[in-house]
């Protein structure tokens, strides 16, 4: 019997990408996997080791080494099965992470891992690479593929329409948050901080969170106390940039001090322009967003970079080329590098680009062709923060996948029902904002009619 190839299932993010959510008392490794409630009994038993060696993550790592493709990682498996580079594919090669500088024999990567497993325990991890801190879900937008977990406005909307209920913290929850924070900060400040390459702060919208600046100053104090080497850590802030002038000014005021110690990277979530952006990211004021971006691009601060997290979804497919053109023009106008990274929306499935008909592969091709014309020019600076060339290659893979399949009846029904309900709730019209979807919308509505007629005919 042939042994499973562990290189097809292992992913360094399960070893080096811890994510903590104090507000929801959740912990996980990798942003593409579901979160789990913190086991406080195990936390008390293991203390600081919990964040790198809790029982659940050790089990998931062992499964990966055994060649198991666990359902929790389905976001990546779905893309890879379609021939599309996944988040896992872009991770640091596992053998280089687990055995840095190790002796390589004349062997394949798979045999190298099999040999290492015989020599030592590969499930442990004492060297986190990226630490992500989720502040809470306070947010001023309701992005269309988001949820109540990451948006307080989504949470309020769900309550309004009877789709959820307000979660009121109990005294026990409050006590557990304090307990979790105490153990976490001990772990970070007395060990993990020396290994971490990147600390990411996300929400919600971090700049709206009451704990954002206290956390920033705590990190600054670590740097000033020389517990962190200067520029050892990239401080990444993921923002929707739908901010007031005061909030922009507050950030600009602290930025010079931050960049004395950290490489500060502002990741902006956006994928469209104008009314289309306002539909996808409900609550967005496009004009204000554009003005905020202009202010940030005009800053000439060393060790400060702007990258864009661009979501490839059912609605953004036809807008990508225009958005890339917009970013290119901004880069030329302000004479600054702009970096781009992709996020492929797979959940909820109705928002996946694979829910569209194959004719939309042309939109991906158009976007890819534009990137090809400018990638050499735009990637002159380091591409660590996001490469135009890599994005172009990924779009080509996605185009091939989309061109080779048709949405099934269930996908079409779910697409029509979801966006119909969304338009009723938010007073919008999908087809007015995205007229290129009109033919597909009609086809979906016909599926609804056919299904209704079939159901009626089945009733005696």
XYZ file of C-alpha atoms in Angstrom:
460
model
C 0.000 0.000 0.000
C 1.343 3.398 -1.014
C 2.022 5.753 1.884
C 0.098 9.063 1.905
C 2.115 12.045 0.699
C 2.223 14.393 3.712
C 3.207 17.373 1.528
C -0.335 17.296 0.082
C -1.910 17.834 3.491
C 0.541 19.625 5.810
C 0.361 23.387 6.223
C 2.679 25.546 8.293
C -0.216 27.746 9.371
C -1.388 24.947 11.689
C 1.986 25.270 13.427
C 2.830 28.948 13.355
C -0.321 31.078 12.949
C -2.197 31.363 16.284
C -5.322 33.541 16.404
C -6.845 34.756 19.669
C -10.276 36.314 20.109
C -10.674 37.566 23.668
C -14.210 38.881 23.205
C -15.578 35.516 22.061
C -13.161 33.423 24.158
C -11.990 31.630 21.020
C -8.684 30.337 19.714
C -7.532 28.725 16.479
C -4.591 28.303 14.132
C -5.103 29.809 10.643
C -7.775 32.297 9.608
C -9.337 29.817 7.149
C -10.364 27.362 9.850
C -13.279 27.547 12.307
C -12.633 28.920 15.772
C -13.040 26.844 18.910
C -13.955 27.921 22.408
C -11.012 28.064 24.763
C -10.909 25.032 27.050
C -10.284 26.764 30.385
C -9.587 23.504 32.217
C -6.805 22.736 29.749
C -5.653 26.387 29.808
C -5.200 26.173 33.576
C -3.365 22.862 33.282
C -1.006 23.870 30.457
C -0.715 27.586 31.065
C 1.254 29.385 28.366
C 1.848 26.136 26.453
C -1.855 26.097 25.614
C -1.342 28.558 22.754
C 1.064 26.300 20.883
C 0.323 22.802 22.182
C -3.326 22.443 23.108
C -4.832 19.011 22.546
C -6.986 19.990 19.582
C -4.224 21.604 17.552
C -1.856 18.692 18.278
C -4.522 16.354 16.900
C -5.027 18.456 13.750
C -1.269 18.575 13.141
C -0.951 14.796 13.526
C -3.747 14.296 11.005
C -1.954 16.530 8.511
C 1.263 14.552 8.953
C -0.757 11.373 8.372
C -2.063 12.704 5.073
C -5.565 13.466 6.359
C -7.413 16.378 4.738
C -9.615 17.454 7.613
C -12.941 19.163 6.931
C -11.848 22.187 8.960
C -9.444 23.048 6.143
C -12.062 22.713 3.399
C -11.598 26.337 2.263
C -8.202 25.328 0.872
C -9.110 21.828 -0.284
C -11.997 23.217 -2.390
C -9.674 25.572 -4.253
C -6.868 23.055 -4.716
C -9.298 20.464 -6.101
C -10.217 23.050 -8.754
C -6.566 23.653 -9.610
C -6.469 27.021 -7.821
C -3.647 28.039 -5.487
C -4.965 28.088 -1.945
C -3.904 29.898 1.215
C -2.026 26.693 2.136
C -0.088 26.720 -1.137
C 1.255 30.183 -0.397
C 2.511 29.173 3.050
C 6.177 28.668 3.766
C 7.201 25.166 2.719
C 6.622 22.947 5.713
C 9.913 21.072 5.562
C 11.819 24.380 5.611
C 9.814 25.514 8.627
C 10.030 22.322 10.664
C 13.689 21.601 9.833
C 15.396 24.949 9.100
C 18.934 24.436 7.925
C 18.573 20.693 8.237
C 20.550 18.252 6.135
C 18.771 17.284 2.932
C 19.527 13.898 1.452
C 18.753 12.890 -2.112
C 15.076 12.518 -1.286
C 11.724 14.013 -2.144
C 9.984 16.455 0.171
C 7.566 13.677 1.137
C 10.385 11.252 2.036
C 12.160 14.057 3.891
C 9.105 14.524 6.126
C 8.695 10.788 6.627
C 12.326 10.563 7.761
C 11.961 13.535 10.114
C 8.902 11.944 11.735
C 11.015 8.955 12.715
C 13.681 11.205 14.211
C 11.568 13.626 16.273
C 8.097 14.773 17.260
C 6.849 17.124 14.549
C 3.543 18.067 16.184
C 5.020 20.556 18.654
C 5.578 24.208 17.857
C 7.400 26.767 19.941
C 7.959 29.315 17.185
C 4.832 31.197 16.125
C 5.407 33.217 12.982
C 2.224 35.276 12.723
C 0.070 36.183 15.708
C -3.411 37.515 15.008
C -5.382 39.325 17.700
C -9.109 39.775 17.103
C -10.227 42.777 19.116
C -14.010 42.385 18.824
C -16.722 42.736 16.164
C -17.281 46.510 16.519
C -17.662 47.709 12.940
C -19.317 50.469 10.921
C -19.960 48.344 7.837
C -21.835 45.203 6.781
C -19.721 43.679 4.027
C -21.876 41.365 2.020
C -19.971 38.136 2.728
C -19.215 38.976 6.377
C -21.170 37.863 9.463
C -22.124 38.821 12.977
C -18.854 37.324 14.195
C -16.878 40.149 12.586
C -19.434 42.955 12.298
C -21.583 44.462 15.030
C -23.847 45.945 12.337
C -24.394 42.471 10.910
C -25.252 41.338 14.437
C -27.750 44.178 14.866
C -29.350 43.449 11.490
C -29.749 39.774 12.334
C -31.442 40.681 15.609
C -33.746 43.125 13.817
C -34.915 40.454 11.362
C -35.181 37.677 13.936
C -32.074 35.853 12.713
C -30.119 36.115 15.938
C -30.157 37.414 19.478
C -27.941 39.744 21.436
C -25.149 38.018 23.302
C -24.860 39.498 26.791
C -21.630 38.618 28.619
C -22.149 36.876 31.958
C -19.999 37.626 35.030
C -18.265 34.293 34.359
C -17.493 35.377 30.764
C -15.970 38.638 31.991
C -13.816 36.770 34.488
C -12.710 34.298 31.818
C -11.713 37.131 29.458
C -9.411 38.532 32.157
C -7.994 35.077 32.868
C -7.359 34.432 29.170
C -5.671 37.812 28.710
C -3.395 37.257 31.710
C -2.124 33.905 30.414
C -1.862 35.221 26.852
C 0.232 38.271 27.736
C 2.546 36.170 29.893
C 3.019 33.816 26.939
C 3.612 36.673 24.521
C 5.823 38.949 26.605
C 8.006 36.263 28.177
C 8.703 34.063 25.176
C 6.677 34.164 21.999
C 7.454 37.823 21.271
C 11.050 36.857 20.435
C 9.952 34.445 17.695
C 7.082 36.319 16.088
C 7.551 37.918 12.692
C 4.104 39.549 12.354
C 1.407 40.725 14.749
C -1.909 41.345 13.021
C -4.726 43.330 14.576
C -8.205 42.748 13.174
C -11.827 43.324 14.133
C -14.491 44.310 13.325
C -12.801 47.551 12.581
C -9.736 47.903 14.835
C -9.707 51.714 14.785
C -13.193 51.747 16.358
C -12.233 49.438 19.197
C -11.655 50.929 22.651
C -8.766 48.513 23.262
C -6.910 49.313 20.031
C -4.646 52.132 21.232
C -4.014 50.621 24.702
C -2.823 47.476 22.898
C -0.683 49.540 20.518
C 0.970 51.324 23.441
C 1.572 48.027 25.224
C 3.431 46.760 22.164
C 5.341 50.022 21.968
C 6.394 49.680 25.590
C 7.700 46.175 24.863
C 9.820 47.652 22.094
C 11.047 50.525 24.254
C 12.015 48.069 26.998
C 14.098 46.294 24.343
C 12.098 43.095 24.653
C 11.618 43.379 20.894
C 14.431 44.118 18.473
C 13.897 47.210 16.372
C 12.054 46.280 13.150
C 11.960 42.620 14.129
C 8.170 42.639 13.944
C 5.765 43.675 11.228
C 2.747 45.316 12.831
C -0.180 44.671 10.493
C -3.521 46.433 10.905
C -6.449 45.226 8.816
C -8.899 48.081 8.285
C -11.903 48.989 6.143
C -10.614 52.623 6.115
C -14.206 53.875 6.389
C -12.973 56.252 9.082
C -13.628 59.788 10.256
C -11.026 62.519 9.855
C -10.365 62.401 13.596
C -9.613 58.683 13.429
C -7.246 59.229 10.508
C -5.534 62.067 12.393
C -5.088 59.903 15.504
C -3.344 57.245 13.439
C -1.135 59.752 11.627
C -0.124 61.176 15.003
C 1.113 57.873 16.424
C 2.561 56.521 13.171
C 6.035 58.152 13.476
C 6.552 56.585 16.901
C 5.310 53.188 15.712
C 7.655 53.190 12.735
C 10.633 53.806 15.027
C 10.250 50.218 16.246
C 7.975 48.300 13.849
C 7.446 47.831 10.167
C 3.872 49.114 10.022
C 1.653 47.626 7.345
C -1.853 48.862 6.783
C -3.983 46.281 4.978
C -7.036 47.843 3.347
C -10.045 45.653 2.576
C -11.449 46.721 -0.782
C -12.172 45.214 -4.192
C -14.358 47.671 -6.147
C -14.965 51.375 -6.684
C -17.914 53.747 -6.277
C -21.463 52.395 -5.984
C -20.319 48.831 -6.480
C -17.999 49.113 -3.508
C -20.828 50.636 -1.457
C -23.121 47.719 -2.342
C -20.567 45.023 -1.492
C -19.420 46.856 1.634
C -22.694 48.221 2.979
C -22.164 51.335 5.100
C -19.173 52.498 3.070
C -18.894 56.153 2.067
C -16.792 55.837 -1.096
C -15.880 59.508 -1.344
C -14.640 59.569 2.253
C -12.763 56.298 1.715
C -11.027 57.676 -1.370
C -10.042 60.861 0.498
C -8.677 58.792 3.399
C -6.594 56.738 0.992
C -5.186 59.880 -0.591
C -4.071 61.125 2.825
C -2.291 57.876 3.627
C -0.626 57.590 0.225
C 0.706 61.117 0.594
C 2.605 60.175 3.771
C 6.317 59.742 3.195
C 6.984 57.719 6.326
C 9.728 55.120 6.323
C 8.776 51.595 7.400
C 5.118 52.236 6.534
C 3.481 50.276 3.727
C -0.022 50.061 2.307
C -1.359 46.782 0.960
C -4.783 45.837 -0.300
C -6.674 42.705 0.688
C -8.786 42.146 -2.413
C -11.654 39.696 -2.079
C -12.430 37.619 -5.145
C -16.136 36.912 -4.826
C -19.225 36.513 -6.996
C -19.768 40.275 -7.061
C -16.179 41.460 -7.365
C -15.276 39.322 -10.400
C -16.602 41.896 -12.862
C -15.105 44.830 -10.937
C -11.521 43.641 -10.490
C -10.032 45.118 -13.639
C -11.456 48.559 -12.832
C -10.162 48.343 -9.285
C -6.662 47.370 -10.420
C -6.683 50.338 -12.799
C -7.718 52.576 -9.912
C -4.824 51.314 -7.749
C -2.333 51.658 -10.593
C -3.362 55.289 -11.110
C -3.025 55.982 -7.375
C 0.455 54.476 -7.309
C 1.576 56.612 -10.233
C -0.017 59.804 -8.886
C 1.560 59.539 -5.428
C 4.710 57.782 -6.593
C 4.456 55.055 -3.966
C 4.399 51.264 -4.207
C 1.029 49.599 -3.737
C 0.812 45.917 -2.872
C -2.096 43.565 -3.505
C -3.074 40.267 -1.912
C -6.006 38.078 -2.792
C -8.652 36.607 -0.548
C -10.816 33.994 -2.249
C -14.274 33.957 -0.691
C -15.435 30.357 -0.283
C -17.904 30.774 2.578
C -20.769 31.475 2.481
C -20.756 29.415 -0.729
C -23.295 31.707 -2.394
C -20.587 34.396 -2.554
C -17.982 32.182 -4.216
C -16.960 33.228 -7.714
C -17.677 29.593 -8.670
C -21.392 30.267 -8.221
C -21.291 32.311 -11.458
C -21.746 31.002 -15.017
C -18.583 30.313 -17.077
C -19.050 33.463 -19.195
C -17.690 35.482 -16.250
C -14.280 33.881 -16.726
C -13.740 36.633 -19.314
C -13.858 39.229 -16.521
C -11.113 37.346 -14.720
C -9.118 37.158 -17.959
C -9.516 40.901 -18.508
C -8.258 41.615 -15.002
C -5.395 39.169 -15.440
C -4.353 40.731 -18.752
C -4.261 44.195 -17.199
C -2.062 42.950 -14.360
C 0.281 41.413 -16.898
C 0.796 44.789 -18.577
C 1.874 46.487 -15.337
C 3.268 43.733 -13.088
C 6.936 44.338 -13.895
C 6.493 48.018 -13.173
C 4.467 47.515 -9.981
C 6.565 44.703 -8.523
C 9.883 46.559 -8.608
C 9.647 46.900 -4.822
C 9.673 43.849 -2.590
C 6.628 41.686 -3.170
C 6.499 40.340 0.384
C 3.527 42.592 1.056
C 1.638 41.448 -2.021
C 2.671 40.739 -5.601
C 0.827 41.867 -8.727
C 2.421 39.008 -10.660
C 1.274 36.364 -8.184
C -2.230 37.807 -8.198
C -2.256 37.607 -11.997
C -1.232 33.946 -11.931
C -3.938 33.158 -9.394
C -6.586 34.902 -11.508
C -5.572 32.797 -14.505
C -6.114 29.638 -12.455
C -9.486 30.898 -11.267
C -10.528 31.763 -14.812
C -9.764 28.230 -16.005
C -11.733 26.760 -13.114
C -14.743 29.007 -13.732
C -14.728 28.384 -17.494
C -14.869 24.628 -16.982
C -17.997 24.431 -14.819
C -21.631 25.472 -14.633
C -23.512 26.465 -11.486
C -25.992 23.747 -10.587
C -29.686 24.296 -9.845
C -29.116 24.490 -6.096
C -26.418 27.146 -6.484
C -28.701 29.239 -8.698
C -31.605 28.951 -6.265
C -29.413 29.936 -3.336
C -27.936 32.876 -5.266
C -31.367 34.265 -6.167
C -32.869 33.716 -2.716
C -29.904 35.162 -0.809
C -29.564 38.352 -2.828
C -33.328 38.865 -3.031
C -33.517 38.734 0.757
C -30.462 40.977 1.077
C -31.950 43.625 -1.242
C -35.204 43.619 0.744
C -33.353 44.080 4.024
C -31.023 46.832 2.814
C -33.180 48.621 0.231
C -30.773 47.974 -2.615
C -31.050 46.458 -6.084
C -28.347 44.023 -7.139
C -29.139 44.326 -10.847
C -29.177 48.124 -10.832
C -25.651 48.177 -9.417
C -24.378 45.101 -11.318
C -26.305 45.070 -14.624
C -23.878 42.514 -16.074
C -25.560 39.960 -13.771
C -29.014 40.541 -15.323
C -29.038 37.480 -17.621
C -27.828 35.197 -14.856
C -30.419 36.719 -12.504
C -33.208 35.943 -14.968
C -31.934 32.386 -15.373
C -31.912 31.993 -11.586
C -35.478 33.337 -11.313
C -36.601 30.807 -13.943
C -35.133 28.052 -11.775
C -37.251 29.367 -8.907
C -40.376 29.228 -11.083
C -39.587 25.735 -12.354
C -38.994 24.505 -8.832
C -42.281 26.028 -7.653
C -44.202 24.447 -10.528
C -42.592 21.073 -9.926
C -43.498 21.289 -6.237
C -47.099 22.204 -7.095
C -47.410 19.360 -9.596
C -46.184 16.908 -6.982
C -49.034 17.825 -4.605
C -51.979 15.385 -5.155
